[in-house]
Amino acid sequence: MCDLIEPQPAEKIGKMKKLRRTLSESFSRIALKKDDTTFDEICVTKMSTRNCQGMDSVIKPLDTIPEDKKVRVQRTQSTFDPFEKPTNQVKRVHSENNACINFKTSSAGKESPKVRRHSSPSSPTSPKFGKADSYEKLEKLGEGSYATVYKGKSKVNGKLVALKVIRLQEEEGTPFTAIREASLLKGLKHANIVLLHDIIHTKETLTLVFEYVHTDLCQYMDKHPGGLHPDNVKLFLFQLLRGLSYIHQRYILHRDLKPQNLLISDTGELKLADFGLARAKSVPSHTYSNEVVTLWYRPPDVLLGSTEYSTCLDMWGVGCIFVEMIQGVAAFPGMKDIQDQLERIFLVLGTPNEDTWPGVHSLPHFKPERFTVYSSKHLRQAWNKLTYVNHAEDLASKLLQCSPKNRLSAQAALSHEYFSDLPPRLWELTDMSSIFTIPNVRLQPETGDSLRAFGKNNSYGKSLSNSKH
Amino acid sequence: MVTSCPTSPAARARRRDNDQNLRAPVKKSRRLRLRRKEPLQPLNSLPLLGDSGVCDLFESPSSGSDGVDSPAASAARDCGLLPGPARPWAQLDLQTFRDYGQSCYAFHKARESHFHPRESLAQQPQVTAESRCKLLSWLIPVHRQFGLSFESLCLTVNILDRFLITTPVAADCFQLLGVTSLLIACKQVEVHPPRVKQLLALCCNTFSRQQLCNLECIVLHKLHFSLGAPTISFFLEHYTHVRVEAEQAEVSEALEAQTLAQGMAELSLADYAFTSYSPSLLAICCLALADRMLRLPSPVDLLLGEHPEAALQDCLGKLQLLVTINEASLTHMLPLQICEKCSLAPSLIKAVP
């Protein structure tokens, strides 16, 4: 069964033999159990008494109709080992099938033994994706929470890709973040969600091959400090909401929205990335390298220990990112801990109580005496630039609601008046069409940036090299 | 099952001792058993770990270190060990349902047949319907033991069946495939997936860590990482939301029906005969049967899922039979309160037209 994993053929054979031996050993052990009563007993206990208030732990299948019960009882009495090899099996199996999984039929023929492919099967003549060596690894782009990201180039068509290389763990197998990211992204095809090209599985690593996107919102804002062009903010926010509305319709939560996870292409397309925590119910507070994960975009209900998650969880982050794009500074840049983060939020939105947020007192970490009582303010008092754009303050205030139930949904936010001056065709786009396919929708040069407009491509290139370190 | 459960007190005591030793990694069984028949409680009353970051400093499911024995990790596991049926109370989220329920339903319904494994055993030389039944009759209590969600169980069975279509499996590795499927399903949806070590211990350490991890890779590869199958669990929740939102049922009634229906659905997962029915069909039939057993004044609309009448009747008929012959198992799966309400008795079920 390991022939796909082993890179060396010689080693492979050895390993196969060894494995088979192990397997037949384990097989004989199972067989042994029947004679060795103690062992049998323990195993049976393990297997059957998990719900052993009843005597019947085997669910009776329909083919055992009640009249048949006698036979059934006999059968269950005689052995309780679902994993023994059926002795009276009609179909004969060759001895090598004692190996756990018979791979001969499935793998040897068409696939490279070194590398496993997960890309959708294409015609045999089409370019071969999926091999680790079909991509050239270029510079390192960054270190994620559980993976390292490299810029890469397809040797087949020369296109740039991002290679997210995930280390496989010896202890627990494939990391859950990788499984989630791969399985979720495989089902998501949308212009505002990063496209997963390919999955490459080797012995030590799992590599997700993504489309290459030039920069991310964090770098983009760093490059253009003091707030982005209001028209660009609108286009970015619209795309963010489009992508979110698409995943929320599938009950998928992103759960880790922050500017670093919003990729921006050179034309201004925004793509949601990093789905490693999507659907997860816990957000880690440390990354692999034990860096503290930022709390800036975490909603107050989560900070207070709520475990009731729904799509409104992501909408808080949208509000924070919206404010940050307009104002040029993070909305709630907590410096210390959860307490500090919450204080910053309450300073602007007011300290919640049972009237403003029914149920807040029953949240695990809500201790009224811990928080100074602030009254709520207009958002413009905290972020003056919200007043420069019509309806921006209203939209921000509807997203930045402490009580999750009061937050606007992504779908509803797309219909907010703030977007009313955008071309109506934007709401009729198919999932895979970018908003920039609509005439006259384009990114504006950032203020103070217009002089350097020609050098833009260059500066993007520069920002890449020092990205995400 | 008389032989498998030693009846003499001495034997029982001996077994318990053995349990204690062998079960070290999963020591919550006794407590779970006691709690299982407690009345349903809202989640809020339990001290749950949040996302705040306060409690998860030590919890690192993705890191390589083995945190099984750290206090935080065991506390986390504690919290995860809720009796399954208590979950729906917290999960009734009408607001999200209003926002996205219908589009999400349409999405899952459309993908259902793509993920539906049909005749998964047709090409299997060794695995039979009976061994599948035995494996799942074991996996169901295992998933309860770990306090995992019904969604995980559904996904486990889906992964198992879809893999069986692609690859012949030797009988002596079928159990390994079972726990591997469970592990993958849990990594996909659970907050605290079981540790590999625990799963291996459950199989009496018949298999090695290496074997489990290898098989995990193979399964992921064969399924092309497509793990987001629509499940009975999803459809049960959806139909429950629909009837509550339309005010066709009280919240408490609808949730009781959902719990009972979930018990039946668990039974059906173990029976190969039910693999021919789609999850949405099974969900609506389980709910309909649950309504009848609970004698709800306004039963769920069978046509809610737009299934053909013949399929509905066929599935409903088989489901009734399944419930009748597994009455004992079903009562052990359900909270006491619900068993009393529907007075699980074969005569009653047979009386249903």
Coordinates of C-alpha atoms in Angstrom, one line a residue, chain A residues 68-284:
Chain A
D68 CA -35.3 -15.0 10.9
K69 CA -34.1 -13.9 14.3
K70 CA -33.1 -17.3 15.5
V71 CA -30.6 -17.7 12.7
R72 CA -29.3 -14.2 13.5
V73 CA -28.7 -14.9 17.1
Q74 CA -26.8 -17.9 16.2
R75 CA -24.7 -16.0 13.9
T76 CA -23.9 -13.2 16.3
Q77 CA -23.1 -15.8 19.0
S78 CA -20.8 -17.7 16.9
T79 CA -18.3 -15.0 16.3
F80 CA -18.1 -11.3 16.9
D81 CA -15.3 -10.3 14.7
P82 CA -16.4 -8.3 11.7
F83 CA -12.9 -8.2 10.5
E84 CA -12.0 -11.8 10.2
K85 CA -11.6 -13.1 6.7
P86 CA -14.8 -14.6 5.6
T87 CA -14.1 -18.3 5.3
N88 CA -16.9 -19.2 3.0
Q89 CA -16.4 -16.3 0.7
V90 CA -17.2 -17.4 -2.8
K91 CA -14.9 -15.1 -4.6
R92 CA -11.4 -16.3 -4.2
V93 CA -8.8 -13.8 -3.4
H94 CA -5.1 -14.1 -4.2
S95 CA -2.8 -14.3 -1.4
E96 CA -1.2 -11.0 -2.1
N97 CA -4.6 -9.4 -1.3
N98 CA -3.7 -10.0 2.3
A99 CA -2.1 -6.6 1.9
C100 CA -4.3 -4.1 3.3
I101 CA -5.4 -2.5 0.1
N102 CA -4.9 -4.0 -3.2
F103 CA -3.4 -1.3 -5.2
K104 CA -2.3 -3.2 -8.3
T105 CA -5.4 -2.5 -10.2
S106 CA -5.8 1.1 -9.4
S107 CA -2.4 2.8 -9.3
A108 CA 0.3 1.0 -11.1
G109 CA -0.9 1.6 -14.6
K110 CA -1.4 5.3 -15.2
E111 CA 0.2 7.2 -12.4
S112 CA 3.6 8.0 -11.4
P113 CA 4.6 6.0 -8.4
K114 CA 6.3 8.9 -6.8
V115 CA 3.6 11.4 -6.6
R116 CA -0.1 11.2 -6.2
R117 CA -2.4 13.4 -8.2
H118 CA -5.6 14.8 -7.1
S119 CA -6.3 17.0 -10.0
S120 CA -9.4 16.1 -11.8
P121 CA -8.8 13.4 -14.4
S122 CA -8.1 14.9 -17.7
S123 CA -7.6 13.3 -21.0
P124 CA -4.3 11.4 -21.3
T125 CA -3.0 13.8 -23.9
S126 CA -3.6 16.9 -21.9
P127 CA -0.6 18.4 -20.1
K128 CA 0.3 16.6 -17.0
F129 CA -0.3 18.6 -13.9
G130 CA 0.1 17.2 -10.5
K131 CA 3.7 16.1 -10.5
A132 CA 5.9 17.8 -8.0
D133 CA 8.5 18.4 -10.8
S134 CA 6.0 20.0 -13.1
Y135 CA 6.4 23.2 -11.0
E136 CA 9.6 25.1 -10.6
K137 CA 9.9 26.5 -7.1
L138 CA 10.9 30.1 -7.1
E139 CA 11.3 32.4 -4.1
K140 CA 9.6 31.9 -0.7
L141 CA 6.6 34.1 -0.3
G142 CA 5.8 33.5 3.3
E143 CA 5.3 31.3 6.2
G144 CA 1.7 30.5 7.0
S145 CA 0.3 29.0 10.1
Y146 CA 0.9 25.4 9.0
A147 CA 2.6 25.8 5.6
T148 CA 5.3 27.6 3.7
V149 CA 4.2 29.4 0.5
Y150 CA 6.5 29.6 -2.5
K151 CA 6.1 31.4 -5.8
G152 CA 6.3 28.8 -8.5
K153 CA 6.1 28.4 -12.2
S154 CA 4.4 25.7 -14.2
K155 CA 6.9 23.9 -16.4
V156 CA 4.0 23.0 -18.7
N157 CA 2.6 26.4 -19.6
G158 CA 4.9 28.8 -17.8
K159 CA 2.2 30.3 -15.7
L160 CA 3.0 31.5 -12.2
V161 CA 1.5 29.7 -9.3
A162 CA 1.6 29.8 -5.6
L163 CA 2.8 26.6 -4.0
K164 CA 1.6 26.0 -0.5
V165 CA 3.7 23.3 0.9
I166 CA 2.3 21.6 4.0
R167 CA 4.4 19.5 6.2
L168 CA 2.8 16.2 7.0
Q169 CA 3.0 15.2 10.6
E170 CA 4.2 11.9 11.8
E171 CA 1.9 11.8 14.8
E172 CA -1.5 12.8 13.4
G173 CA -1.2 12.3 9.7
T174 CA -2.4 14.9 7.3
P175 CA -3.1 18.2 9.2
F176 CA -6.8 19.0 9.5
T177 CA -6.2 22.5 8.1
A178 CA -4.9 21.0 4.9
I179 CA -7.8 18.6 4.6
R180 CA -10.3 21.4 5.1
E181 CA -8.6 23.8 2.8
A182 CA -8.3 21.3 0.0
S183 CA -11.7 19.8 0.3
L184 CA -13.5 23.1 0.7
L185 CA -11.6 24.9 -2.1
K186 CA -12.2 22.0 -4.5
G187 CA -15.9 22.8 -4.3
L188 CA -15.6 26.5 -4.6
K189 CA -15.4 28.1 -8.0
H190 CA -15.8 31.9 -7.8
A191 CA -14.0 34.9 -9.2
N192 CA -13.4 36.2 -5.7
I193 CA -12.1 33.0 -4.2
V194 CA -8.6 31.9 -4.8
L195 CA -8.5 29.0 -7.3
L196 CA -7.0 25.7 -6.4
H197 CA -5.3 24.2 -9.4
D198 CA -3.8 21.1 -8.1
I199 CA -2.9 18.9 -5.1
I200 CA 0.4 17.1 -5.0
H201 CA 0.9 14.5 -2.4
T202 CA 4.3 13.2 -1.6
K203 CA 5.7 11.3 1.2
E204 CA 6.6 14.2 3.4
T205 CA 4.5 17.0 2.1
L206 CA 1.2 17.9 0.7
T207 CA 1.4 20.8 -1.8
L208 CA -1.6 22.8 -2.8
V209 CA -1.1 24.6 -6.1
F210 CA -3.0 27.9 -6.3
E211 CA -3.3 30.5 -8.9
Y212 CA -0.7 33.2 -8.4
V213 CA -2.0 36.5 -7.2
H214 CA 0.4 39.4 -7.0
T215 CA -0.2 40.9 -3.6
D216 CA -2.6 41.0 -0.7
L217 CA -4.6 43.7 0.9
C218 CA -2.2 44.1 3.8
Q219 CA 0.7 44.9 1.5
Y220 CA -1.5 47.0 -0.7
M221 CA -2.5 49.2 2.3
D222 CA 1.1 49.3 3.5
K223 CA 2.1 50.6 0.1
H224 CA -0.6 53.2 0.1
P225 CA -0.8 54.5 3.6
G226 CA -3.4 57.0 4.8
G227 CA -6.4 55.3 3.4
L228 CA -7.2 54.0 -0.1
H229 CA -8.9 55.7 -2.9
P230 CA -12.7 55.7 -2.0
D231 CA -13.7 54.1 -5.3
N232 CA -11.2 51.3 -4.9
V233 CA -12.4 50.7 -1.3
K234 CA -15.9 50.3 -2.8
L235 CA -14.7 47.8 -5.4
F236 CA -12.6 45.8 -2.9
L237 CA -15.5 45.7 -0.4
F238 CA -17.9 44.7 -3.1
Q239 CA -15.7 41.8 -4.2
L240 CA -15.1 40.7 -0.6
L241 CA -18.9 40.6 0.0
R242 CA -19.4 38.8 -3.2
G243 CA -17.0 36.1 -2.2
L244 CA -18.3 35.8 1.3
S245 CA -21.9 35.7 0.1
Y246 CA -20.9 32.8 -2.1
I247 CA -19.3 30.7 0.7
H248 CA -22.0 31.7 3.2
Q249 CA -24.6 30.3 0.9
R250 CA -22.9 27.0 1.4
Y251 CA -22.8 27.5 5.1
I252 CA -19.0 27.8 5.0
L253 CA -17.5 30.3 7.3
H254 CA -14.1 31.7 6.5
R255 CA -13.4 32.4 10.2
D256 CA -10.0 34.0 9.6
L257 CA -10.7 37.2 7.7
K258 CA -7.9 39.7 7.7
P259 CA -6.2 41.8 5.1
Q260 CA -3.4 39.3 4.7
N261 CA -5.9 36.7 3.6
L262 CA -7.4 38.9 0.9
L263 CA -5.3 38.6 -2.2
I264 CA -5.3 41.5 -4.7
S265 CA -4.3 40.9 -8.3
D266 CA -2.7 43.6 -10.5
T267 CA -6.0 44.5 -12.0
G268 CA -7.6 44.9 -8.6
E269 CA -9.4 41.5 -8.3
L270 CA -9.8 40.5 -4.7
K271 CA -9.7 36.9 -3.8
L272 CA -10.4 35.2 -0.5
A273 CA -7.6 32.9 0.5
D274 CA -6.5 30.7 3.4
F275 CA -9.4 28.4 4.1
G276 CA -7.4 26.4 6.6
L277 CA -9.7 27.4 9.4
A278 CA -12.9 27.6 7.5
R279 CA -15.6 25.5 9.1
A280 CA -13.4 24.9 12.1
K281 CA -14.9 25.7 15.4
S282 CA -11.7 26.8 17.1
V283 CA -9.4 29.6 16.1
P284 CA -5.9 28.9 17.3

